[in-house]
Amino acid sequence: MKEFYIDSDGIKLHAKLDVPEGMEKGPLCILIHGFTGHMEEDHLLAVTKAMNEAGVMVLRVEMYGHGESGGEFKEHTLYKWVSNALSVVKYAKSLDNVTDLYLCGHSQGGLLTMLVGGMCADDFKAIIPLSPAWMIPEICREGEILGTKFDPKHIPEIVKSTDDWTLGGDYIRVAQTIHVEDEIARYEGPVLIVHGVNDEVVPYMYAEKADKLYKNCKLVGIGGADHCFIGQEDELAAVVKEFFM
Ligand code: FER
């Protein structure tokens, strides 16, 4: 494992590269966590191991305001994450030992995967949104965020959740402008969506809706699994590994 930072317009993005043993040249998958997440979560470690076993290098990167990357959590927005992801894609494309490039992300990172998939459609062999939280823009337009309600026409300066996070109003302002369907339509390559059927954060119905919208999508629902596949990381890993074999 190699640990380093990737610059994104002056923001340092914390990165770890895991290369299958003995591999010098081959495919690479960029892997991104979700909202309040980081690169050491169990489900992401399981996915990293599965991809490595399938002969794929994995580049885990933490986005603005998350993990050990630069920026304050409260100040993060989907535009900042998109800019970060574009920097990571540019970095990955500059590596001369990378053959095919893949993009995978969990939840808000899955939403990001859908957006950047559409924006950089030529760059990816396939994209892999895991439990993608692609309803965030829609619910922000309707005046809700992680169960907290607000007036969508008069955005508050700060949103506090019943958990322990605080978000700036810019998160909502940005999210309200994003239309994920447009980027879904622009990505015609293969898509693998893996989603817990019992997800209580992002209902499984959204995975079924995305599966119908993509031209070339495989949806695998994991029975009984929650948003982070807790206790079922092996099932998630098996699906991901199978996709690359
Ligand atoms: C929301 C629902 C889900 C939300 C974020 C998420 C910020 C993302 C969850 C995750 O990335 O795990 O309303 O608002």
mmCIF file of C-alpha atoms in Angstrom, residues 114 129-135 184 191-197 199 202-214 217-222 229:
data_model
loop_
_atom_site.group_PDB
_atom_site.id
_atom_site.type_symbol
_atom_site.label_atom_id
_atom_site.label_comp_id
_atom_site.label_asym_id
_atom_site.label_seq_id
_atom_site.Cartn_x
_atom_site.Cartn_y
_atom_site.Cartn_z
ATOM 1 C CA MET A 114 -22.966 8.718 -11.475
ATOM 2 C CA PRO A 129 -22.194 3.012 -7.760
ATOM 3 C CA LEU A 130 -22.750 1.264 -4.385
ATOM 4 C CA SER A 131 -26.016 2.196 -2.603
ATOM 5 C CA PRO A 132 -25.917 5.462 -4.580
ATOM 6 C CA ALA A 133 -27.612 8.372 -2.785
ATOM 7 C CA TRP A 134 -28.735 9.897 -6.063
ATOM 8 C CA MET A 135 -31.980 11.234 -4.552
ATOM 9 C CA ILE A 184 -27.149 8.871 -16.150
ATOM 10 C CA VAL A 191 -22.771 -0.010 -14.804
ATOM 11 C CA LEU A 192 -22.867 -2.276 -11.744
ATOM 12 C CA ILE A 193 -25.122 -1.101 -8.920
ATOM 13 C CA VAL A 194 -24.980 -3.041 -5.642
ATOM 14 C CA HIS A 195 -27.592 -2.023 -3.073
ATOM 15 C CA GLY A 196 -28.840 -3.445 0.243
ATOM 16 C CA VAL A 197 -32.501 -4.393 -0.100
ATOM 17 C CA ASP A 199 -31.212 0.062 3.151
ATOM 18 C CA VAL A 202 -31.283 5.268 0.592
ATOM 19 C CA PRO A 203 -34.355 3.149 -0.211
ATOM 20 C CA TYR A 204 -33.719 0.235 -2.626
ATOM 21 C CA MET A 205 -36.360 1.683 -4.942
ATOM 22 C CA TYR A 206 -33.803 4.293 -6.098
ATOM 23 C CA ALA A 207 -31.477 1.513 -7.283
ATOM 24 C CA GLU A 208 -34.330 -0.005 -9.300
ATOM 25 C CA LYS A 209 -35.101 3.407 -10.796
ATOM 26 C CA ALA A 210 -31.445 3.970 -11.792
ATOM 27 C CA ASP A 211 -31.218 0.436 -13.207
ATOM 28 C CA LYS A 212 -34.097 1.279 -15.575
ATOM 29 C CA LEU A 213 -32.583 4.609 -16.627
ATOM 30 C CA TYR A 214 -29.097 3.314 -17.476
ATOM 31 C CA CYS A 217 -26.837 -1.630 -16.062
ATOM 32 C CA LYS A 218 -26.661 -4.663 -13.815
ATOM 33 C CA LEU A 219 -28.358 -4.261 -10.438
ATOM 34 C CA VAL A 220 -27.568 -6.688 -7.639
ATOM 35 C CA GLY A 221 -29.719 -6.358 -4.531
ATOM 36 C CA ILE A 222 -28.315 -7.868 -1.355
ATOM 37 C CA PHE A 229 -23.679 -3.753 4.214
#
